[in-house]
Coordinates of C-alpha atoms in Angstrom, one line a residue:
Chain A
M27 CA 86.5 38.3 73.6
T28 CA 84.5 35.1 72.9
T29 CA 82.0 35.3 70.2
D30 CA 79.1 34.7 72.7
A31 CA 80.3 37.4 75.0
M32 CA 80.8 39.9 72.1
S33 CA 77.2 39.2 70.8
L34 CA 75.8 39.8 74.3
V35 CA 77.6 43.0 74.7
S36 CA 77.1 44.3 71.2
R37 CA 73.4 44.3 71.6
A38 CA 73.6 46.2 74.8
L39 CA 76.4 48.7 74.0
P40 CA 74.2 51.1 71.9
V41 CA 71.8 51.5 74.9
L42 CA 74.6 52.3 77.3
R43 CA 76.1 54.8 74.7
A44 CA 72.7 56.4 74.2
H45 CA 72.1 57.1 77.9
A46 CA 75.5 57.7 79.1
A47 CA 75.5 61.5 79.0
R48 CA 71.9 62.0 80.3
A49 CA 72.6 59.7 83.2
D50 CA 75.8 61.6 84.0
E51 CA 73.9 65.0 83.7
E52 CA 71.1 64.0 85.9
A53 CA 73.0 61.8 88.3
S54 CA 70.3 59.1 87.7
F55 CA 70.6 55.4 87.9
P56 CA 70.9 53.9 84.4
E57 CA 67.6 52.1 84.2
E58 CA 67.4 51.4 80.6
P59 CA 71.1 50.2 80.2
L60 CA 70.6 47.9 83.2
Q61 CA 67.3 46.5 81.3
A62 CA 69.5 45.8 78.4
L63 CA 71.9 43.9 80.5
R64 CA 69.2 42.0 82.0
E65 CA 67.6 41.2 78.6
N66 CA 70.8 40.1 77.1
G67 CA 71.8 37.5 79.8
L68 CA 74.6 39.6 81.3
L69 CA 73.5 39.6 84.9
G70 CA 74.2 35.8 84.8
L71 CA 77.4 35.9 83.2
L72 CA 79.2 34.5 86.3
A73 CA 76.4 32.3 87.3
P74 CA 77.1 28.6 86.8
R75 CA 75.4 26.9 83.8
E76 CA 73.6 24.5 86.1
Y77 CA 71.4 27.4 87.1
G78 CA 71.1 28.9 83.6
G79 CA 73.9 31.3 83.8
A80 CA 76.9 31.5 81.2
G81 CA 79.5 30.1 83.7
A82 CA 82.0 32.5 82.1
S83 CA 85.7 32.6 83.1
V84 CA 87.3 35.6 84.7
K85 CA 88.9 36.4 81.3
T86 CA 85.6 36.8 79.8
F87 CA 84.1 38.8 82.9
V88 CA 87.2 41.3 82.2
D89 CA 86.5 41.5 78.4
V90 CA 82.9 42.3 79.0
S91 CA 83.7 44.9 81.6
Q92 CA 86.1 46.6 79.3
A93 CA 83.6 46.7 76.5
L94 CA 80.8 48.1 78.6
A95 CA 83.0 50.7 80.3
G96 CA 84.1 51.9 76.8
A97 CA 80.4 53.0 76.4
C98 CA 79.4 54.0 80.1
L99 CA 81.7 53.7 83.1
S100 CA 78.9 54.1 85.6
T101 CA 76.9 51.2 84.0
A102 CA 79.9 48.9 83.7
Q103 CA 80.9 49.4 87.3
I104 CA 77.3 48.8 88.5
W105 CA 77.1 45.6 86.5
A106 CA 80.8 44.5 87.7
M107 CA 79.8 44.9 91.3
H108 CA 76.7 42.8 90.8
C109 CA 79.0 40.1 89.3
F110 CA 81.3 40.1 92.3
Q111 CA 78.1 39.4 94.5
V112 CA 77.0 36.6 92.2
D113 CA 80.4 34.9 92.2
A114 CA 80.5 35.0 96.0
V115 CA 77.1 33.4 96.1
A116 CA 77.9 30.8 93.5
R117 CA 81.1 29.8 95.3
Y118 CA 80.0 30.0 99.0
G119 CA 76.2 30.0 99.1
S120 CA 74.1 27.2 100.5
A121 CA 72.6 24.8 98.0
E122 CA 69.2 26.2 98.8
L123 CA 70.1 29.8 98.4
K124 CA 71.9 29.0 95.1
A125 CA 68.8 27.0 93.9
D126 CA 66.5 29.9 94.7
L127 CA 68.7 32.9 93.8
L128 CA 71.0 32.0 90.8
P129 CA 68.2 31.1 88.4
R130 CA 66.7 34.4 89.0
V131 CA 70.0 36.1 88.3
A132 CA 70.4 34.2 85.2
K133 CA 67.1 35.3 83.9
G134 CA 68.0 38.9 84.5
D135 CA 65.5 39.3 87.3
A136 CA 67.9 39.7 90.3
Y137 CA 70.4 42.7 90.3
I138 CA 72.4 42.4 93.5
A139 CA 74.0 45.4 95.3
S140 CA 76.8 45.2 97.8
V141 CA 76.2 46.6 101.3
T142 CA 79.6 46.9 103.0
S143 CA 80.1 50.5 104.1
E144 CA 79.1 51.5 107.7
V145 CA 78.6 54.7 109.4
G146 CA 81.8 55.9 111.0
G147 CA 83.5 52.8 109.9
R148 CA 85.7 51.6 107.1
A149 CA 84.4 49.9 104.0
D150 CA 87.3 47.4 104.2
L151 CA 85.1 44.1 104.1
F152 CA 87.0 42.7 107.1
T153 CA 85.1 44.6 109.8
A154 CA 81.4 45.1 110.6
E155 CA 79.6 46.8 113.6
A156 CA 75.8 46.0 113.2
P157 CA 75.3 42.4 114.6
L158 CA 73.2 39.7 112.7
E159 CA 70.7 38.5 115.3
F160 CA 68.7 35.3 115.2
A161 CA 65.1 34.5 116.0
K162 CA 64.0 30.8 115.7
D163 CA 65.0 29.8 112.2
R164 CA 65.4 33.3 110.8
A165 CA 68.4 35.8 110.5
V166 CA 67.4 39.2 111.6
I167 CA 69.0 42.2 109.9
T168 CA 69.1 45.8 110.9
R169 CA 71.8 47.5 108.9
S170 CA 72.4 51.2 107.8
A171 CA 75.1 51.8 105.2
P172 CA 76.1 55.4 104.2
V173 CA 77.0 54.4 100.5
V174 CA 75.4 51.7 98.5
T175 CA 76.0 51.7 94.8
G176 CA 72.7 51.5 93.0
G177 CA 71.0 50.6 96.3
A178 CA 67.7 52.2 95.5
H179 CA 67.3 50.0 92.4
A180 CA 68.7 46.5 93.4
D181 CA 66.5 43.4 93.6
G182 CA 68.6 42.0 96.4
Y183 CA 71.6 42.8 98.7
L184 CA 74.8 41.0 99.8
I185 CA 75.5 42.4 103.2
T186 CA 78.4 42.3 105.6
M187 CA 77.2 42.0 109.4
R188 CA 78.9 41.3 112.6
A189 CA 78.6 37.6 113.3
G190 CA 76.4 38.2 116.4
E191 CA 75.9 40.3 119.5
D192 CA 78.8 38.6 121.2
A193 CA 81.1 38.6 118.2
S194 CA 84.0 41.0 117.6
E195 CA 83.9 43.5 114.7
H196 CA 86.5 41.2 113.0
Q197 CA 84.0 38.3 113.0
V198 CA 82.1 39.1 110.0
T199 CA 79.1 37.2 108.3
L200 CA 78.1 37.7 104.8
V201 CA 74.2 37.4 104.4
Y202 CA 71.9 37.8 101.3
A203 CA 68.5 39.4 101.5
D204 CA 65.9 39.7 98.7
R205 CA 64.5 43.3 98.6
R206 CA 61.1 41.8 99.2
D207 CA 62.2 40.5 102.5
L208 CA 63.4 43.8 103.7
D209 CA 62.1 47.2 104.6
V210 CA 64.2 49.5 102.6
Q211 CA 64.8 53.2 103.3
T212 CA 67.0 55.3 101.3
S213 CA 68.2 58.9 101.8
G214 CA 71.0 61.3 100.9
E215 CA 71.8 62.9 97.7
W216 CA 74.4 61.5 95.3
N217 CA 75.7 64.7 93.7
T218 CA 79.3 64.1 92.9
L219 CA 82.0 65.0 90.6
G220 CA 81.9 61.8 88.6
M221 CA 80.5 58.4 88.5
R222 CA 77.3 60.2 88.9
A223 CA 75.0 57.5 87.5
T224 CA 76.1 55.0 90.1
E225 CA 73.6 56.7 92.3
S226 CA 75.2 55.5 95.6
V227 CA 72.7 56.3 98.3
S228 CA 72.5 56.0 102.1
M229 CA 70.3 52.9 103.1
V230 CA 68.7 51.5 106.2
L231 CA 67.8 47.8 105.8
T232 CA 65.6 46.0 108.2
G233 CA 64.1 42.5 107.9
E234 CA 64.3 38.7 108.3
V235 CA 65.7 36.0 106.1
P236 CA 66.1 32.3 106.3
L237 CA 69.4 31.0 107.7
R238 CA 70.2 29.5 104.4
N239 CA 70.8 33.0 103.1
V240 CA 74.0 33.1 105.2
V241 CA 76.9 33.0 102.8
G242 CA 80.0 30.9 103.9
T243 CA 81.1 30.1 107.3
P244 CA 79.5 32.6 109.9
G245 CA 82.1 35.0 111.3
H246 CA 84.6 34.0 108.7
C247 CA 83.8 36.3 105.8
A248 CA 87.5 36.9 105.2
E249 CA 87.9 33.8 103.1
I250 CA 85.1 34.8 100.7
V251 CA 86.6 38.3 100.6
R252 CA 90.0 37.1 99.7
E253 CA 89.0 34.3 97.3
S254 CA 86.0 35.9 95.5
L255 CA 85.2 39.6 96.4
I256 CA 88.7 41.1 96.2
P257 CA 89.9 39.3 93.2
L258 CA 86.7 39.9 91.1
A259 CA 86.4 43.4 92.4
H260 CA 90.1 44.4 91.5
V261 CA 90.1 42.7 88.0
G262 CA 86.7 44.1 87.3
W263 CA 87.4 47.6 88.3
A264 CA 90.8 47.6 86.5
A265 CA 89.0 46.3 83.4
C266 CA 86.3 49.0 83.7
W267 CA 88.7 51.8 84.0
L268 CA 91.0 50.5 81.3
G269 CA 88.0 50.2 79.0
T270 CA 87.0 53.8 79.5
A271 CA 90.5 55.2 79.0
R272 CA 91.0 52.8 76.0
G273 CA 87.7 53.9 74.4
A274 CA 88.6 57.6 74.9
L275 CA 92.0 57.1 73.4
S276 CA 90.6 55.4 70.3
E277 CA 88.0 58.2 69.8
L278 CA 90.7 60.7 70.2
L279 CA 93.0 59.1 67.7
R280 CA 90.2 58.9 65.1
W281 CA 89.5 62.5 65.6
F282 CA 93.1 63.5 65.2
R283 CA 93.3 61.6 62.0
K284 CA 90.0 62.7 60.6
S285 CA 90.4 66.3 61.5
G286 CA 94.0 66.7 60.6
R287 CA 94.4 68.6 63.9
F288 CA 97.2 67.4 66.1
G289 CA 97.0 68.7 69.6
A290 CA 95.8 71.9 71.2
D291 CA 97.9 74.3 68.7
G292 CA 96.8 72.0 65.8
Q293 CA 100.3 71.1 65.0
T294 CA 102.1 67.7 64.9
S295 CA 105.3 67.8 66.9
D296 CA 107.5 65.7 69.0
L297 CA 105.8 67.0 72.2
F298 CA 102.6 65.8 70.6
H299 CA 103.9 62.4 69.9
E300 CA 105.6 62.1 73.4
R301 CA 102.4 63.0 75.2
L302 CA 100.5 60.4 73.0
A303 CA 103.1 57.8 73.7
R304 CA 102.9 58.3 77.5
V305 CA 99.1 57.7 77.2
R306 CA 99.5 54.6 75.1
V307 CA 102.3 53.3 77.3
D308 CA 100.2 53.7 80.5
L309 CA 97.3 51.8 78.9
D310 CA 99.6 49.0 77.7
L311 CA 101.1 48.7 81.2
V312 CA 97.7 48.4 82.9
S313 CA 96.5 46.0 80.2
A314 CA 99.6 43.8 80.7
Y315 CA 99.3 43.6 84.5
L316 CA 95.6 42.9 84.3
A317 CA 96.2 40.1 81.8
R318 CA 98.8 38.5 84.0
V319 CA 96.6 38.7 87.1
V320 CA 93.7 37.4 85.3
E321 CA 95.6 34.4 84.0
R322 CA 96.7 33.7 87.6
V323 CA 93.2 33.8 88.8
D324 CA 91.7 31.7 86.3
S325 CA 94.5 29.1 86.4
A326 CA 94.4 29.0 90.3
R327 CA 90.5 28.5 90.1
E328 CA 90.8 25.7 87.5
A329 CA 93.4 24.0 89.5
G330 CA 91.4 24.4 92.9
R331 CA 94.4 26.5 94.2
P332 CA 93.6 29.2 96.8
L333 CA 93.9 32.9 96.0
A334 CA 94.2 33.8 99.7
E335 CA 97.9 33.7 99.9
P336 CA 100.0 36.8 100.6
R337 CA 101.7 37.1 97.1
T338 CA 98.5 36.9 95.1
Q339 CA 96.6 39.3 97.3
L340 CA 99.6 41.8 96.8
Q341 CA 99.3 41.4 93.1
L342 CA 95.6 41.8 93.3
N343 CA 96.0 45.0 95.3
T344 CA 98.8 46.2 93.1
L345 CA 96.4 45.9 90.2
K346 CA 94.0 48.1 91.8
L347 CA 96.6 50.7 92.6
V348 CA 98.2 51.0 89.2
S349 CA 95.0 50.8 87.1
S350 CA 93.4 53.6 89.1
D351 CA 96.4 55.7 88.9
L352 CA 97.5 55.2 85.4
T353 CA 94.1 55.3 83.7
F354 CA 93.4 58.5 85.3
R355 CA 96.8 59.9 84.5
A356 CA 96.1 58.7 80.8
V357 CA 92.8 60.5 80.6
D358 CA 94.3 63.7 82.1
R359 CA 97.1 63.6 79.5
M360 CA 94.3 63.0 76.9
L361 CA 92.7 66.3 78.0
Q362 CA 96.1 68.0 77.5
L363 CA 96.3 66.7 74.0
A364 CA 92.9 67.5 73.0
G365 CA 92.9 71.1 74.4
L366 CA 90.2 73.3 75.9
G367 CA 87.6 72.7 73.1
M368 CA 87.6 69.0 72.4
G369 CA 89.1 67.9 75.9
Y370 CA 87.8 70.2 78.7
S371 CA 84.3 71.1 77.3
K372 CA 80.9 69.6 78.1
G373 CA 79.1 68.5 75.0
S374 CA 82.3 68.0 72.9
A375 CA 82.2 65.1 70.5
I376 CA 84.5 63.1 72.8
P377 CA 83.4 63.2 76.5
L378 CA 86.9 63.4 77.8
E379 CA 85.7 65.8 80.7
R380 CA 83.3 63.1 81.9
H381 CA 85.9 60.3 81.6
F382 CA 88.2 62.6 83.6
R383 CA 85.6 63.1 86.4
D384 CA 84.6 59.5 86.4
L385 CA 88.3 58.1 86.6
R386 CA 89.1 60.6 89.3
A387 CA 87.0 58.3 91.6
A388 CA 89.1 55.3 90.9
S389 CA 91.6 55.9 93.6
L390 CA 88.9 56.9 96.1
N391 CA 86.7 53.9 95.5
H392 CA 88.0 51.6 98.2
N393 CA 90.7 54.1 99.0
N394 CA 94.0 53.7 97.6
D395 CA 95.8 55.1 100.8
S396 CA 95.0 51.9 102.8
L397 CA 95.8 49.7 99.8
W398 CA 99.3 51.1 99.5
A399 CA 99.9 50.2 103.2
G400 CA 98.5 46.8 102.7
V401 CA 100.9 46.2 99.7
G402 CA 103.8 47.4 101.8
A403 CA 102.9 45.0 104.5
L404 CA 102.4 42.1 102.1
A405 CA 105.9 42.9 100.5
M406 CA 107.4 42.1 103.9
L407 CA 106.2 38.6 103.7
D408 CA 108.0 38.0 100.4
P409 CA 111.7 38.6 101.2
H410 CA 112.6 36.9 98.0
V411 CA 110.8 39.3 95.9
N412 CA 109.0 36.9 93.8
L413 CA 107.7 39.2 91.0
I414 CA 104.6 38.6 88.9
Chain B
M13 CA 100.7 20.1 124.2
D14 CA 100.5 22.7 121.6
N15 CA 99.6 25.3 124.1
Q16 CA 102.8 24.9 126.2
W17 CA 104.2 28.1 124.6
D18 CA 106.2 30.5 126.7
S19 CA 105.5 33.9 128.1
R20 CA 107.2 35.7 125.3
F21 CA 104.9 34.1 122.8
E22 CA 101.8 35.1 124.8
S23 CA 103.2 38.6 125.3
A24 CA 103.7 39.1 121.6
L25 CA 100.2 37.8 120.9
R26 CA 98.6 40.0 123.5
E27 CA 100.4 43.2 122.3
I28 CA 99.8 42.7 118.6
V29 CA 96.4 41.0 118.3
P30 CA 93.9 43.9 119.5
G31 CA 90.8 41.9 120.2
L32 CA 92.2 39.2 122.7
D33 CA 90.3 39.4 126.0
P34 CA 93.0 40.4 128.6
Q35 CA 90.9 38.5 131.2
A36 CA 90.7 35.3 129.3
P37 CA 93.3 32.8 128.6
I38 CA 94.6 32.3 125.1
L39 CA 93.4 29.0 123.8
P40 CA 95.3 27.0 120.9
D41 CA 92.4 27.4 118.7
T42 CA 91.5 31.0 119.4
D43 CA 90.4 32.7 116.2
L44 CA 93.2 35.3 115.5
P45 CA 91.8 36.8 112.5
G46 CA 88.6 37.2 114.5
A47 CA 90.4 39.0 117.1
G48 CA 91.7 41.5 114.5
L49 CA 94.9 39.9 113.3
N50 CA 95.0 41.5 109.7
S51 CA 97.9 41.5 107.2
L52 CA 99.5 44.6 108.7
R53 CA 99.5 43.1 112.2
I54 CA 100.6 39.6 110.7
V55 CA 103.8 41.5 109.6
Q56 CA 104.2 42.9 113.0
L57 CA 103.8 39.7 114.7
L58 CA 106.1 37.8 112.3
M59 CA 109.0 40.4 112.9
R60 CA 108.4 40.3 116.6
L61 CA 108.6 36.5 116.6
E62 CA 111.7 36.4 114.2
Q63 CA 113.6 38.8 116.4
D64 CA 112.6 37.3 119.7
Y65 CA 113.5 33.8 118.8
T66 CA 116.3 34.5 116.3
V67 CA 114.6 32.5 113.6
E68 CA 113.4 33.1 110.0
F69 CA 110.1 31.8 108.8
S70 CA 110.4 30.2 105.4
D71 CA 108.4 31.4 102.4
D72 CA 106.1 28.3 102.5
L73 CA 105.0 29.2 106.1
L74 CA 104.0 32.9 105.1
T75 CA 100.3 32.2 104.4
F76 CA 97.3 33.5 106.1
D77 CA 96.5 30.0 107.3
T78 CA 99.7 30.1 109.3
F79 CA 98.3 32.9 111.3
A80 CA 94.8 31.5 111.9
T81 CA 95.2 30.3 115.5
P82 CA 97.9 30.5 118.2
R83 CA 98.5 26.6 117.8
M84 CA 99.3 27.2 114.1
V85 CA 101.6 30.1 114.7
W86 CA 103.4 28.3 117.4
E87 CA 103.8 25.2 115.1
A88 CA 105.2 27.5 112.4
L89 CA 107.5 29.1 114.8
S90 CA 108.8 25.7 116.0
A91 CA 109.2 24.6 112.4
A92 CA 111.1 27.9 111.7
G93 CA 113.8 27.3 114.4
T94 CA 115.2 24.2 115.8
A95 CA 113.4 22.7 118.8
G96 CA 116.3 24.0 121.1
E97 CA 116.0 27.6 119.8
V98 CA 112.3 27.9 120.2
G99 CA 111.4 28.7 123.9
G100 CA 115.0 28.7 124.7
G101 CA 115.5 32.4 125.0
E102 CA 116.8 34.6 127.9
D103 CA 113.4 35.2 129.5
Q104 CA 111.9 31.9 129.1
S105 CA 109.2 31.3 131.8

């Protein structure tokens, strides 16, 4: 991690750690941790420097995600999702929208939530039902969404809408709305097994925004999805999940060495070492794949090459699949190593049970089932099997 | 003209791209992703065209851009085979 990123994160981490258990217990949004991220310039990590942001690379974004998730996965994921939205606006927003919004992001005043889910529909970013309507020089938004992470606490929203009354569900427009321009109603109870502090609520958003708030070409959101939202989401989530599992393993190893107790029966053995090895190997595999994908994303962006080609999309989807599966498997094995007292119990010195519950959501969050099918389809487009 | 494709090409598009209006003609610049040609269906369309025309798309043609419009798919199909092969099948209209 760069010195700058490390210093920004190190001031926020104690706040995240201090609130993680209570936010999980109460299923409440991590207000104080988000405030710490606002005050330490982390909301603007991916905002370009010309707008006061840090203009950080994807590598730095991933480093920060990992570090934050080692303290609180819910907060880290809320922050990472905000960063995807910032990246999309920075790359595809109009000059007027960027000049208005990005300085506020950089100052920590604008936390942006993502509105992509739809009642009865898929949250796949490539389809939308509710049409964006137009009245004079305003875009009119009427949008309900069953799941909006942190929606009740956001300062603005990046929303997928059908391009218009006559457009197909596949013609999707991305539009930004400040909370102050919308009537915002929230409902529903977020009472889940894990990721409880993300407080993902149902929302109905209605209001009007200037036309300059349309992000990218109307009806062609797929390019933004493939160039920005999916790449950043998949490397960001992978980094978050890896950060949580890595932090847990670090704490567990320290506890083993300090206590002299090895495993559930207190004895060191080949079985104990094998289990430990399997955890370590899973985390190294995720780390290696993540690092390779991040290199590809950063180098493509520096060279102005598109990410929206099948092989890169296959690798980005593979990253999401392997990181969600392997980090959950790793924390499951850590529970087995730590035993009932240290591993399975609420209130133990190492919150392995919380990590287990949180990481169980990784394969459900943008469901792995459809991604596996997508990777299979993309594999058909690469008969020479050009591996990463 | 780019839109002088044959009936097999038109049939393949109509069967695989779900959002094409059956009452309206397919134009060279019809927005295929906007009509629902996602990556799963791109693979279906690719396999269908390769089988129907006995050609193989080279790797450099296998991008999302290639499948953006009927014109671009037809051009790629033409590039994938020789001019004699494309449109020269048994049920050419």
